[in-house]
Amino acid sequence: METKALLEKINYCNSLTSYSRRKTIPVKVGNVVIGGDNPIVVQSMTTVDTMDTIGSVEQCIRMIDSGCQLIRITAPSIKEAENLQNIKDELKKRGYNAPLVADIHFTPNAAEIAAKIVEKVRINPGNYADKKKFEVIEYTDESYQEELDRIRERFLPLVKICKEHGTAMRIGTNHGSLSDRIMSRYGDTPLGMVESALEFLRICEDEEFYDIVISMKSSNTQVMVQAYRLLVQKLEEGNFKPYPLHLGVTEAGDGEDGRIKSAVGIGTLLEDGLGDTVRVSLTEDPEFEAPVAKALVDRYQYRADHEAIAVLSNYPINPFEYNRRETFEVYNFGASNVPRVIADVSAIKEITPKEMKHVGHFYLPELDKWKMNDQGADFVFTGSNPIPFMLPNGMKEIQNYEVWQNTTDAENKFPLLTFEEFLHANRFHQKLNFLFLKDSEVAAAIPFIKERADLVIILKTSNTHTYPALRRAFVYLLEEHCKIPVVPQVAYPQQSDDKTMLYTATDIGGLLVDGLGDGIMIDAQAYRELERETILKQIKLHNSISFGVLQAARTRMSKTEYISCPSCGRTLFDLQETTAMIRKRTDHLKGVKIGIMGCIVNGPGEMADADFGYVGSGKGKITLYRGKEVVKRSVPSEKAVDELIEIIKKDGMWNEPEA
Ligand code: SF4
């Protein structure tokens, strides 16, 4: 698509250069309103069995106390749907009025009961009226229409009940559980996800029912971002009402990985001004989810005051599909190379071999050898504090230009120049030079650098609207067909470790999802006055965030990926304990994706593109998968991890962990 034409056609967000929240219709959910001019709502989901009234109530209270404004509870059958009344009553008795949402898969009869009790019902259009058989069916236009008529008949009673009782609804599409019908016509694509929701939305609008929130979740952050953008685009094009959006990344996992993955997907969309309610799904107790969601959302409270960014006259990036920006190959940057990690250690004077472990390189003094783990930084930036020993294998050093001019090691050490230094330099490295540019300098620099095949740009902005400001700088480069690789650099020295993680994931993750960026660098200069141990701790954190962001944006796999569900009332085993156990045995399997799902009803669909799956199929029973294919059914849980490893071994994807 021509770039100009593309810009004219983009209406998924108000502005690509100034923060502006998309205006949606307000949807009332009990005492909370989602959308309109209301603040973004934080929500989460219980994990206790819905039949355990007191357990559910106590968990709800912990969630509310942690900042959760809306609580979703699974209702897998009529009895759980009915028990929502008891949970609601008990909560009310204890003085809590947070609205409840019933989560429905496969069971319209449970939905119809729940809709009379709670304030909102979530349906999954992939399985509300369809059973998943993983079949590819050829539809004619007539047979497809017959299917739509069948859905209408099944879905209409719920719409009518919601309308009558003032109950809101979420049409919640999941990438992993699209119906066979949608898969047959659209594949498991963002367009398929959008169409899946629109089929149900058309029925609601025909009935003049508009209290609807929509979501497009996936555990693949690229697919998730594209699907939400495409949804808004299609709502606009189809003259639907501007319904509020519920943002979430499914099966994000736990700990740092889960937080980073959630921020890459949710944060990128919040930057676009999209999103009216957020749920972060972690394989942790649900009271840990709301603070993460809140940290993401709170970042936009004063965002509209950001420094102006030059408006666009064209937009050469397709926001609905992943295309990596075309660049020269400069040394090992750009072209088809994985994005590189540059660890900033410049705040440490006289760094020792032992301290290099903080960036994934381990010195073994007995053997006088170096060992690198999966998160060994590719480059270290030492600024004016050059490394005083021989560099580990696989690692190179970047020095400030004035320091580099005195180096004798041209093989392993490369200069970083400011634009001013670049303009007056009379000596460059033959293969690789780093040019530090602020976003405001990029347009002016292009004529001087455009054809240089020995440059990598380190790009930084001081604009608080960081991702769009950096993206704007990339647009200058794209417009001028400047193919120099770029490493975005960010810095959040005033923020906590958690916020540094979430903000980096949003700002650089957003760029990576758009196909922009050939590396990642987190500036640590601001820590130089702190104690050595504190600086080293930050450096370690930055290195691990860097690899985490590249993995979460699906641009560089450096560790095992766990696609684990957050658990809910359907869960058949202790997900946190089991995830920890599987992680302990398999976390050396770089790039292997393992799905860990609490139930067989939704698990197989929702583990998306996992290579192997560990799915609860009964009390103490596990079913093991290779991709979507069942390999072993009903394995006793005490043997299931060993059996899973056997399957990985048979597939040749196992290697023994190093001692
Ligand atoms: S896959 Fe996990 S979160 Fe989803 S329904 Fe099953 S147990 Fe609940």
XYZ file of C-alpha atoms and ligand atoms in Angstrom:
667
model
C 0.000 0.000 0.000
C 1.269 3.485 -0.843
C 2.375 5.255 2.299
C 0.255 8.333 1.775
C -2.779 6.226 1.025
C -2.016 4.204 4.134
C -1.961 7.309 6.339
C -5.278 8.466 4.916
C -6.765 5.083 5.632
C -5.500 4.842 9.197
C -8.189 5.701 11.665
C -7.461 3.223 14.407
C -6.144 6.000 16.626
C -6.677 9.734 16.939
C -3.051 10.639 16.409
C 0.255 8.892 15.801
C 2.192 11.846 17.172
C 0.263 13.382 20.044
C -1.282 11.492 22.914
C -5.033 11.438 22.570
C -7.322 8.839 24.061
C -9.870 7.386 21.657
C -13.355 8.545 22.504
C -15.649 5.604 23.170
C -19.216 5.239 24.313
C -19.592 4.855 28.084
C -20.733 1.411 29.203
C -22.150 1.165 32.698
C -21.125 -1.915 34.676
C -22.803 -1.550 38.054
C -21.135 1.360 39.820
C -18.237 1.482 37.355
C -18.341 3.063 33.899
C -16.019 1.772 31.194
C -15.200 4.161 28.348
C -16.389 7.669 27.617
C -14.365 10.244 29.539
C -13.893 7.928 32.502
C -10.475 6.829 33.747
C -9.226 3.468 32.499
C -10.637 0.713 34.701
C -8.407 -1.958 36.285
C -9.827 -5.457 36.507
C -8.813 -9.007 37.289
C -10.177 -12.530 37.699
C -10.509 -14.915 40.628
C -8.788 -18.304 40.698
C -10.749 -19.968 43.499
C -13.451 -22.542 42.614
C -16.652 -20.555 42.037
C -18.549 -23.031 44.220
C -16.344 -22.048 47.147
C -18.366 -18.991 48.126
C -16.297 -17.823 51.072
C -12.980 -18.564 49.342
C -14.154 -16.564 46.328
C -15.393 -13.688 48.459
C -12.153 -13.483 50.420
C -10.118 -13.534 47.241
C -12.350 -10.809 45.736
C -11.701 -8.657 48.790
C -7.928 -9.113 48.485
C -8.220 -8.143 44.822
C -10.320 -5.063 45.561
C -7.861 -4.014 48.255
C -5.034 -4.286 45.717
C -6.756 -1.871 43.315
C -9.079 -4.090 41.291
C -12.281 -2.246 40.316
C -14.074 -5.031 38.470
C -13.933 -8.751 39.224
C -14.423 -11.588 36.788
C -15.435 -15.031 38.008
C -15.716 -18.148 35.890
C -19.143 -19.742 35.479
C -18.492 -23.013 33.674
C -21.955 -24.444 34.310
C -25.386 -23.552 35.671
C -24.489 -24.329 39.276
C -21.547 -21.882 39.303
C -23.651 -19.256 37.531
C -26.257 -19.616 40.274
C -23.624 -19.406 42.992
C -22.599 -15.958 41.752
C -25.643 -14.712 43.661
C -24.224 -16.063 46.931
C -20.832 -14.521 46.239
C -22.430 -11.199 45.405
C -24.622 -11.225 48.504
C -21.725 -12.104 50.784
C -19.561 -9.368 49.287
C -22.356 -6.874 49.798
C -22.795 -8.045 53.375
C -19.117 -7.315 53.975
C -19.466 -3.836 52.445
C -18.000 -4.471 48.994
C -19.875 -3.370 45.878
C -17.344 -3.960 43.118
C -19.236 -5.148 40.035
C -18.882 -8.807 39.054
C -18.385 -10.268 35.595
C -19.302 -13.863 34.715
C -16.820 -15.575 32.430
C -18.513 -17.906 29.988
C -17.130 -20.515 27.616
C -19.338 -23.038 25.782
C -22.348 -22.682 28.074
C -25.085 -20.282 26.925
C -27.396 -21.658 29.618
C -24.965 -20.554 32.350
C -24.618 -17.154 30.661
C -28.362 -16.623 30.647
C -28.567 -17.272 34.391
C -25.482 -15.209 35.247
C -26.728 -12.237 33.222
C -29.630 -11.901 35.653
C -27.283 -11.828 38.656
C -24.043 -10.003 37.834
C -23.315 -6.674 36.175
C -21.497 -7.984 33.125
C -21.113 -11.203 31.175
C -18.067 -12.083 29.133
C -18.637 -14.395 26.206
C -16.021 -15.892 23.914
C -17.343 -15.699 20.343
C -15.071 -18.627 19.453
C -16.967 -21.041 21.624
C -20.292 -19.523 22.632
C -22.195 -21.420 19.975
C -19.462 -23.689 18.614
C -17.567 -26.712 19.848
C -13.934 -26.722 18.797
C -12.944 -29.797 16.767
C -9.932 -28.325 14.948
C -11.668 -29.149 11.654
C -11.158 -27.294 8.414
C -14.543 -26.971 6.759
C -15.219 -25.635 3.285
C -18.128 -23.191 3.457
C -20.155 -21.831 0.578
C -21.663 -18.386 1.131
C -25.005 -20.079 1.800
C -23.669 -22.595 4.320
C -21.695 -19.817 6.047
C -24.869 -17.744 6.324
C -26.682 -20.757 7.774
C -23.992 -20.931 10.450
C -24.483 -17.243 11.249
C -28.235 -17.821 11.527
C -27.564 -20.672 13.952
C -25.356 -18.407 16.083
C -28.014 -15.713 16.090
C -30.608 -18.135 17.379
C -28.265 -19.339 20.134
C -27.072 -15.868 21.137
C -30.282 -13.806 20.970
C -31.744 -14.967 24.299
C -28.641 -13.692 26.137
C -28.768 -10.331 24.358
C -32.393 -9.931 25.357
C -31.699 -10.796 29.001
C -28.772 -8.347 29.149
C -30.910 -5.609 27.643
C -33.738 -6.258 30.041
C -31.526 -6.417 33.161
C -29.108 -3.602 32.257
C -26.260 -6.128 32.164
C -23.211 -5.208 30.119
C -21.399 -7.683 27.903
C -17.856 -8.242 26.758
C -17.353 -9.896 23.425
C -13.955 -11.354 24.216
C -12.142 -12.897 21.290
C -9.114 -15.063 22.013
C -6.563 -15.761 19.302
C -6.189 -19.325 20.558
C -9.872 -20.215 20.582
C -11.292 -19.046 17.282
C -14.103 -21.212 15.969
C -13.431 -23.749 13.212
C -15.731 -21.625 11.045
C -13.624 -18.483 11.439
C -10.393 -20.455 11.089
C -11.637 -22.013 7.854
C -12.451 -18.662 6.300
C -9.839 -16.281 7.773
C -7.176 -18.478 9.406
C -5.879 -17.632 12.854
C -5.188 -14.060 11.814
C -5.958 -10.666 13.362
C -8.678 -10.315 10.722
C -10.178 -13.645 11.838
C -10.175 -12.410 15.435
C -11.901 -9.179 14.457
C -14.504 -10.917 12.312
C -15.190 -13.351 15.136
C -16.268 -10.425 17.341
C -18.102 -8.567 14.587
C -20.366 -11.564 13.905
C -21.661 -11.248 17.454
C -21.620 -7.467 17.491
C -23.895 -7.257 14.433
C -26.470 -9.336 16.270
C -26.291 -7.007 19.294
C -26.645 -3.889 17.174
C -29.605 -5.409 15.290
C -31.243 -5.717 18.706
C -30.204 -2.158 19.627
C -28.083 -3.481 22.460
C -24.974 -1.339 22.851
C -23.647 -1.976 26.376
C -20.675 -3.776 24.944
C -16.939 -3.889 25.560
C -14.675 -5.771 23.136
C -11.330 -7.528 23.528
C -8.874 -9.196 21.112
C -6.463 -11.131 23.295
C -3.524 -13.263 22.255
C -0.369 -14.498 23.941
C 1.507 -13.357 20.835
C 2.041 -9.628 21.386
C 2.390 -8.832 17.694
C -0.930 -10.520 16.869
C -2.602 -8.908 19.877
C -1.561 -5.359 18.962
C -2.475 -5.823 15.298
C -5.868 -7.318 16.164
C -6.903 -4.423 18.448
C -5.795 -1.852 15.901
C -7.627 -3.668 13.145
C -10.727 -3.976 15.292
C -10.920 -0.201 15.796
C -10.251 0.341 12.110
C -13.082 -2.046 11.174
C -15.477 -0.531 13.719
C -14.879 2.869 12.109
C -15.147 1.579 8.554
C -18.262 -0.428 9.353
C -19.989 2.497 11.105
C -20.292 0.582 14.323
C -20.436 2.546 17.545
C -17.024 3.267 19.145
C -17.220 0.537 21.770
C -14.774 0.591 24.678
C -11.842 -1.812 24.561
C -10.705 -4.251 27.235
C -6.948 -4.790 26.808
C -5.052 -7.911 27.775
C -2.329 -10.356 26.768
C -3.378 -13.934 27.482
C -1.219 -16.536 29.175
C 1.543 -13.993 29.764
C 3.212 -16.180 32.409
C 4.634 -15.044 35.725
C 7.303 -12.827 37.258
C 9.354 -10.533 35.083
C 8.432 -12.373 31.853
C 4.705 -12.010 32.513
C 5.008 -8.321 33.343
C 7.177 -7.527 30.338
C 4.968 -9.449 27.917
C 1.843 -7.741 29.260
C 3.453 -4.317 28.944
C 4.610 -4.897 25.373
C 1.043 -5.641 24.276
C -1.041 -3.454 26.588
C 1.434 -0.568 26.765
C 1.770 -0.278 22.991
C -1.988 0.108 22.636
C -2.276 2.561 25.537
C 0.307 4.704 23.722
C -2.006 4.649 20.701
C -4.730 6.052 22.979
C -6.617 2.755 22.918
C -8.041 0.914 25.900
C -10.743 1.643 28.461
C -10.173 -1.242 30.838
C -7.095 -3.381 31.427
C -6.492 -6.825 32.822
C -2.958 -8.108 33.276
C -3.013 -11.947 33.354
C -0.236 -13.410 35.456
C 0.290 -16.936 36.686
C 0.360 -15.534 40.208
C -2.280 -14.802 42.819
C -4.745 -12.342 41.259
C -4.057 -9.609 43.807
C -0.663 -9.155 42.107
C -2.296 -8.267 38.799
C -4.031 -4.975 39.603
C -0.871 -3.109 40.716
C 0.801 -3.987 37.402
C -2.251 -2.866 35.422
C -2.399 0.316 37.467
C 1.281 1.096 36.878
C 0.683 0.755 33.141
C -2.453 2.883 33.127
C -1.243 5.636 35.489
C 1.494 6.567 33.055
C -1.081 8.345 30.873
C -2.601 10.627 33.490
C -0.528 13.638 32.398
C 0.670 12.360 29.049
C -1.257 14.906 27.010
C 1.236 17.600 28.204
C 4.123 16.036 26.291
C 6.431 18.060 24.080
C 5.125 18.418 20.513
C 6.161 15.820 17.936
C 6.266 16.809 14.250
C 3.047 15.721 12.558
C 3.186 13.125 9.831
C 2.427 13.736 6.205
C 2.751 10.064 5.400
C 3.190 6.868 7.336
C 5.366 4.154 5.849
C 4.601 1.565 8.553
C 1.749 -0.896 8.230
C 0.282 -1.051 11.755
C -1.730 -4.171 10.972
C 1.077 -6.564 10.036
C 4.639 -7.174 11.076
C 7.340 -6.065 8.646
C 10.835 -5.432 9.898
C 12.355 -2.187 8.636
C 14.863 -2.910 5.885
C 18.417 -1.998 6.875
C 22.020 -2.528 5.819
C 23.932 -5.219 7.625
C 26.497 -3.292 9.630
C 28.858 -5.679 11.434
C 26.268 -7.868 13.201
C 23.450 -5.282 13.358
C 20.446 -4.920 11.088
C 19.355 -6.926 8.015
C 18.398 -10.392 9.251
C 20.473 -10.284 12.446
C 18.575 -10.603 15.701
C 18.308 -7.309 17.598
C 21.414 -6.803 19.727
C 21.620 -6.062 23.430
C 23.956 -3.238 24.443
C 24.569 -3.216 28.200
C 25.473 0.194 29.565
C 28.179 -0.364 32.202
C 29.666 3.127 31.816
C 28.717 4.134 35.359
C 31.186 1.576 36.786
C 34.828 2.535 37.055
C 37.401 -0.225 36.491
C 34.889 -2.995 36.066
C 36.333 -6.400 37.019
C 35.975 -9.728 35.158
C 33.881 -11.038 38.038
C 31.393 -8.190 37.681
C 30.703 -9.097 34.056
C 28.358 -11.803 35.348
C 25.758 -9.033 35.651
C 25.591 -8.922 31.868
C 25.638 -12.697 31.365
C 29.401 -13.323 30.982
C 31.035 -15.431 33.672
C 34.744 -15.561 34.381
C 35.993 -18.917 35.684
C 39.340 -18.101 37.362
C 40.383 -21.773 37.914
C 40.175 -22.390 34.178
C 40.965 -18.815 33.190
C 38.011 -19.051 30.820
C 34.826 -17.181 30.073
C 31.385 -18.698 29.909
C 28.293 -16.967 28.626
C 24.687 -17.737 29.510
C 21.654 -17.224 27.234
C 21.524 -13.608 28.296
C 25.074 -12.627 27.542
C 25.019 -9.024 26.302
C 26.402 -8.620 22.779
C 28.060 -5.257 23.463
C 28.970 -3.288 26.560
C 29.021 0.485 26.479
C 31.812 1.655 28.767
C 31.788 5.375 27.895
C 34.905 6.852 29.467
C 35.603 3.867 31.740
C 37.207 1.362 29.360
C 37.443 -2.305 30.317
C 40.943 -2.942 31.683
C 41.124 -6.678 30.806
C 40.704 -8.898 27.759
C 37.066 -9.035 26.727
C 35.110 -12.260 26.966
C 34.501 -14.147 23.755
C 31.310 -13.019 22.062
C 31.367 -9.591 23.662
C 32.481 -6.298 22.132
C 33.006 -2.897 23.689
C 31.722 0.550 22.753
C 33.706 3.517 24.048
C 33.259 7.255 23.879
C 34.990 8.574 20.763
C 37.749 10.417 22.616
C 38.654 7.283 24.585
C 38.472 5.047 21.530
C 40.928 7.228 19.624
C 43.670 5.873 21.900
C 42.672 2.226 21.684
C 44.925 -0.323 20.084
C 42.308 -3.085 19.914
C 40.492 -2.348 16.668
C 38.987 -5.861 16.597
C 36.851 -5.581 19.695
C 36.386 -1.893 20.513
C 34.210 0.559 18.646
C 33.568 4.292 18.989
C 30.400 6.141 19.928
C 30.251 9.628 18.434
C 27.916 12.503 19.057
C 26.590 14.181 15.917
C 28.994 17.075 16.493
C 31.963 14.690 16.790
C 30.793 12.816 13.717
C 30.745 15.996 11.624
C 34.355 16.800 12.533
C 35.837 13.316 12.911
C 38.850 12.410 10.831
C 39.143 8.836 11.991
C 36.477 6.107 12.058
C 36.450 2.405 12.739
C 36.585 0.574 9.432
C 33.572 -1.599 10.105
C 31.391 -0.229 12.890
C 30.796 3.205 14.414
C 27.969 4.202 16.702
C 26.341 7.573 16.208
C 24.367 8.989 19.092
C 21.356 10.958 17.849
C 18.470 12.612 19.614
C 15.161 12.281 17.829
C 15.282 16.007 17.098
C 18.619 15.570 15.257
C 17.600 12.769 12.930
C 16.115 14.786 10.053
C 19.143 17.091 9.922
C 21.608 14.192 10.143
C 20.202 12.116 7.290
C 21.973 13.919 4.393
C 25.341 13.369 6.157
C 24.895 9.717 7.025
C 22.491 8.231 4.514
C 24.910 6.101 2.493
C 27.250 5.126 5.337
C 27.395 1.361 5.707
C 29.627 1.553 8.791
C 27.155 3.276 11.132
C 24.638 2.202 13.731
C 22.472 4.926 15.258
C 21.809 4.968 19.004
C 18.517 6.856 19.117
C 17.185 8.658 22.144
C 14.412 11.102 22.995
C 13.645 13.210 26.047
C 9.976 13.409 25.057
C 7.663 11.827 27.650
C 5.641 10.448 24.728
C 8.673 8.247 24.149
C 7.486 5.514 21.788
C 5.685 7.833 19.329
C 8.620 10.297 19.426
C 11.095 7.524 18.592
C 8.708 6.114 15.993
C 8.504 9.570 14.405
C 12.301 9.586 14.065
C 12.133 6.187 12.347
C 9.596 7.642 9.921
C 12.144 10.290 8.862
C 14.617 7.498 8.128
C 12.033 5.455 6.236
C 10.905 8.431 4.169
C 14.469 9.117 3.112
C 15.183 5.417 2.487
C 17.997 5.626 5.006
C 18.909 2.028 5.825
C 21.202 2.526 8.783
C 20.405 0.150 11.671
C 19.039 1.849 14.776
C 19.242 0.885 18.441
C 16.697 2.785 20.548
C 17.947 3.853 23.950
C 15.695 4.579 26.925
C 16.263 5.721 30.509
C 13.977 5.776 33.548
C 16.337 6.681 36.386
C 13.609 8.057 38.643
C 11.473 4.936 38.446
C 11.251 1.753 40.510
C 12.575 -1.517 39.087
C 9.040 -2.606 38.188
C 8.290 0.614 36.323
C 11.632 0.495 34.500
C 10.583 -2.958 33.321
C 7.080 -1.911 32.272
C 8.135 1.351 30.616
C 10.990 -0.208 28.633
C 8.660 -2.972 27.509
C 6.126 -0.393 26.357
C 8.488 2.049 24.655
C 10.919 -0.303 22.966
C 8.467 -3.207 22.739
C 6.070 -0.965 20.820
C 8.776 -0.131 18.289
C 9.783 -3.773 17.900
C 6.175 -4.805 17.301
C 6.111 -2.184 14.525
C 9.245 -3.788 13.024
C 11.489 -0.930 14.172
C 14.781 -1.301 15.999
C 17.893 -3.416 15.636
C 18.784 -3.592 19.273
C 18.038 -2.283 22.730
C 19.966 -0.171 25.209
C 18.929 1.074 28.640
C 20.936 4.094 29.751
C 22.532 3.677 33.187
C 24.508 6.941 33.284
C 22.216 8.491 35.860
C 23.232 5.858 38.431
C 26.933 6.764 38.407
C 26.861 8.567 41.760
C 25.339 5.573 43.529
C 27.145 2.779 45.345
C 28.871 0.219 43.159
C 26.594 -2.656 44.264
C 23.485 -0.596 43.494
C 24.759 0.289 40.040
C 25.611 -3.358 39.338
C 22.137 -4.389 40.440
C 20.638 -1.926 37.961
C 22.912 -3.139 35.184
C 21.818 -6.714 35.832
C 18.169 -5.671 35.803
C 18.611 -3.728 32.551
C 20.281 -6.697 30.886
C 17.528 -9.050 31.864
C 14.804 -6.553 30.854
C 16.508 -6.099 27.481
C 16.450 -9.801 26.659
C 12.934 -10.079 28.075
C 11.594 -7.287 25.865
C 13.163 -8.745 22.722
C 11.618 -12.112 23.533
C 8.202 -10.697 24.452
C 8.073 -8.768 21.176
C 9.015 -12.019 19.417
C 12.148 -10.639 17.871
C 14.827 -12.677 19.666
C 14.322 -15.888 21.606
C 16.891 -16.318 24.344
C 14.990 -18.416 26.841
C 12.253 -20.989 27.170
C 8.835 -19.432 26.696
C 6.087 -20.448 29.108
C 2.556 -19.805 27.945
C 0.810 -20.424 31.224
C -2.775 -19.498 31.935
C -3.527 -17.253 34.911
C -5.790 -20.007 36.341
C -9.414 -19.581 37.328
C -12.169 -21.552 39.006
C -11.795 -24.288 36.365
C -8.144 -24.957 37.135
C -7.392 -28.581 37.951
C -3.965 -28.252 39.592
C -1.830 -25.699 41.389
C -0.679 -23.664 38.429
C 1.960 -21.633 40.211
C 3.589 -24.655 41.799
C 3.421 -26.686 38.582
C 4.761 -23.829 36.454
C 7.673 -23.435 38.882
C 8.337 -27.198 38.735
C 8.271 -27.325 34.918
C 10.366 -24.175 34.710
C 12.988 -25.695 37.011
C 13.458 -28.679 34.712
C 13.168 -26.949 31.334
C 14.360 -23.368 31.610
C 17.539 -24.136 29.671
C 15.598 -25.011 26.496
C 16.170 -21.792 24.600
C 13.333 -20.878 22.236
C 11.079 -23.850 23.156
C 7.489 -22.809 23.920
C 5.673 -24.783 26.616
C 1.973 -24.284 27.327
C 0.832 -24.940 30.925
C -2.947 -24.810 31.063
C -5.264 -25.393 33.977
C -8.127 -27.084 32.140
C -8.858 -29.075 29.032
C -11.934 -26.985 28.170
C -10.001 -23.900 27.117
C -6.382 -24.875 27.605
C -5.618 -26.602 24.281
C -7.096 -23.721 22.297
C -5.534 -21.002 24.372
C -1.993 -22.307 24.509
C -1.759 -20.829 21.030
C 1.450 -21.761 19.237
C 3.154 -23.647 22.076
C 5.446 -26.487 20.932
C 4.367 -28.673 23.858
C 1.410 -28.551 26.192
C 0.752 -29.665 29.779
C -2.987 -29.479 30.338
C -5.129 -30.437 33.341
C -7.724 -32.977 32.193
C -9.116 -34.259 35.520
C -8.298 -34.296 39.209
C -4.636 -35.393 39.314
C -4.656 -36.116 35.577
C -2.697 -34.351 32.869
C -2.967 -34.564 29.094
C 0.230 -33.860 27.172
C 0.365 -32.239 23.756
C 2.775 -31.788 20.905
C 1.474 -28.585 19.338
C -2.270 -29.149 19.115
C -1.946 -32.942 18.927
C -2.665 -35.068 22.006
C 0.308 -37.339 22.705
C -0.673 -38.840 26.080
C -3.972 -38.675 27.881
C -4.711 -38.834 31.602
C -1.125 -39.119 32.820
C -0.980 -39.125 36.652
C 0.273 -35.664 37.656
C 3.245 -37.045 39.614
C 4.620 -38.559 36.391
C 3.522 -35.865 33.984
C 6.626 -33.649 34.023
C 8.881 -36.663 33.325
C 6.589 -37.728 30.487
C 6.592 -34.197 29.087
C 10.395 -34.233 29.057
C 10.325 -37.629 27.289
C 8.167 -36.116 24.537
C 10.512 -33.136 24.183
C 13.445 -35.574 23.976
C 11.731 -37.695 21.313
C 11.238 -34.558 19.253
C 14.946 -33.777 19.438
C 14.334 -30.480 21.240
C 15.955 -31.496 24.506
C 19.489 -30.814 25.635
C 20.962 -31.603 29.013
C 21.304 -28.629 31.353
C 24.903 -27.690 32.053
C 26.174 -28.421 35.536
S -7.114 -22.390 30.536
Fe -6.717 -21.738 32.666
S -7.631 -19.685 32.886
Fe -8.423 -20.581 30.975
S -10.361 -21.516 31.603
Fe -8.829 -23.153 31.754
S -8.046 -23.050 33.844
Fe -9.204 -21.154 33.488
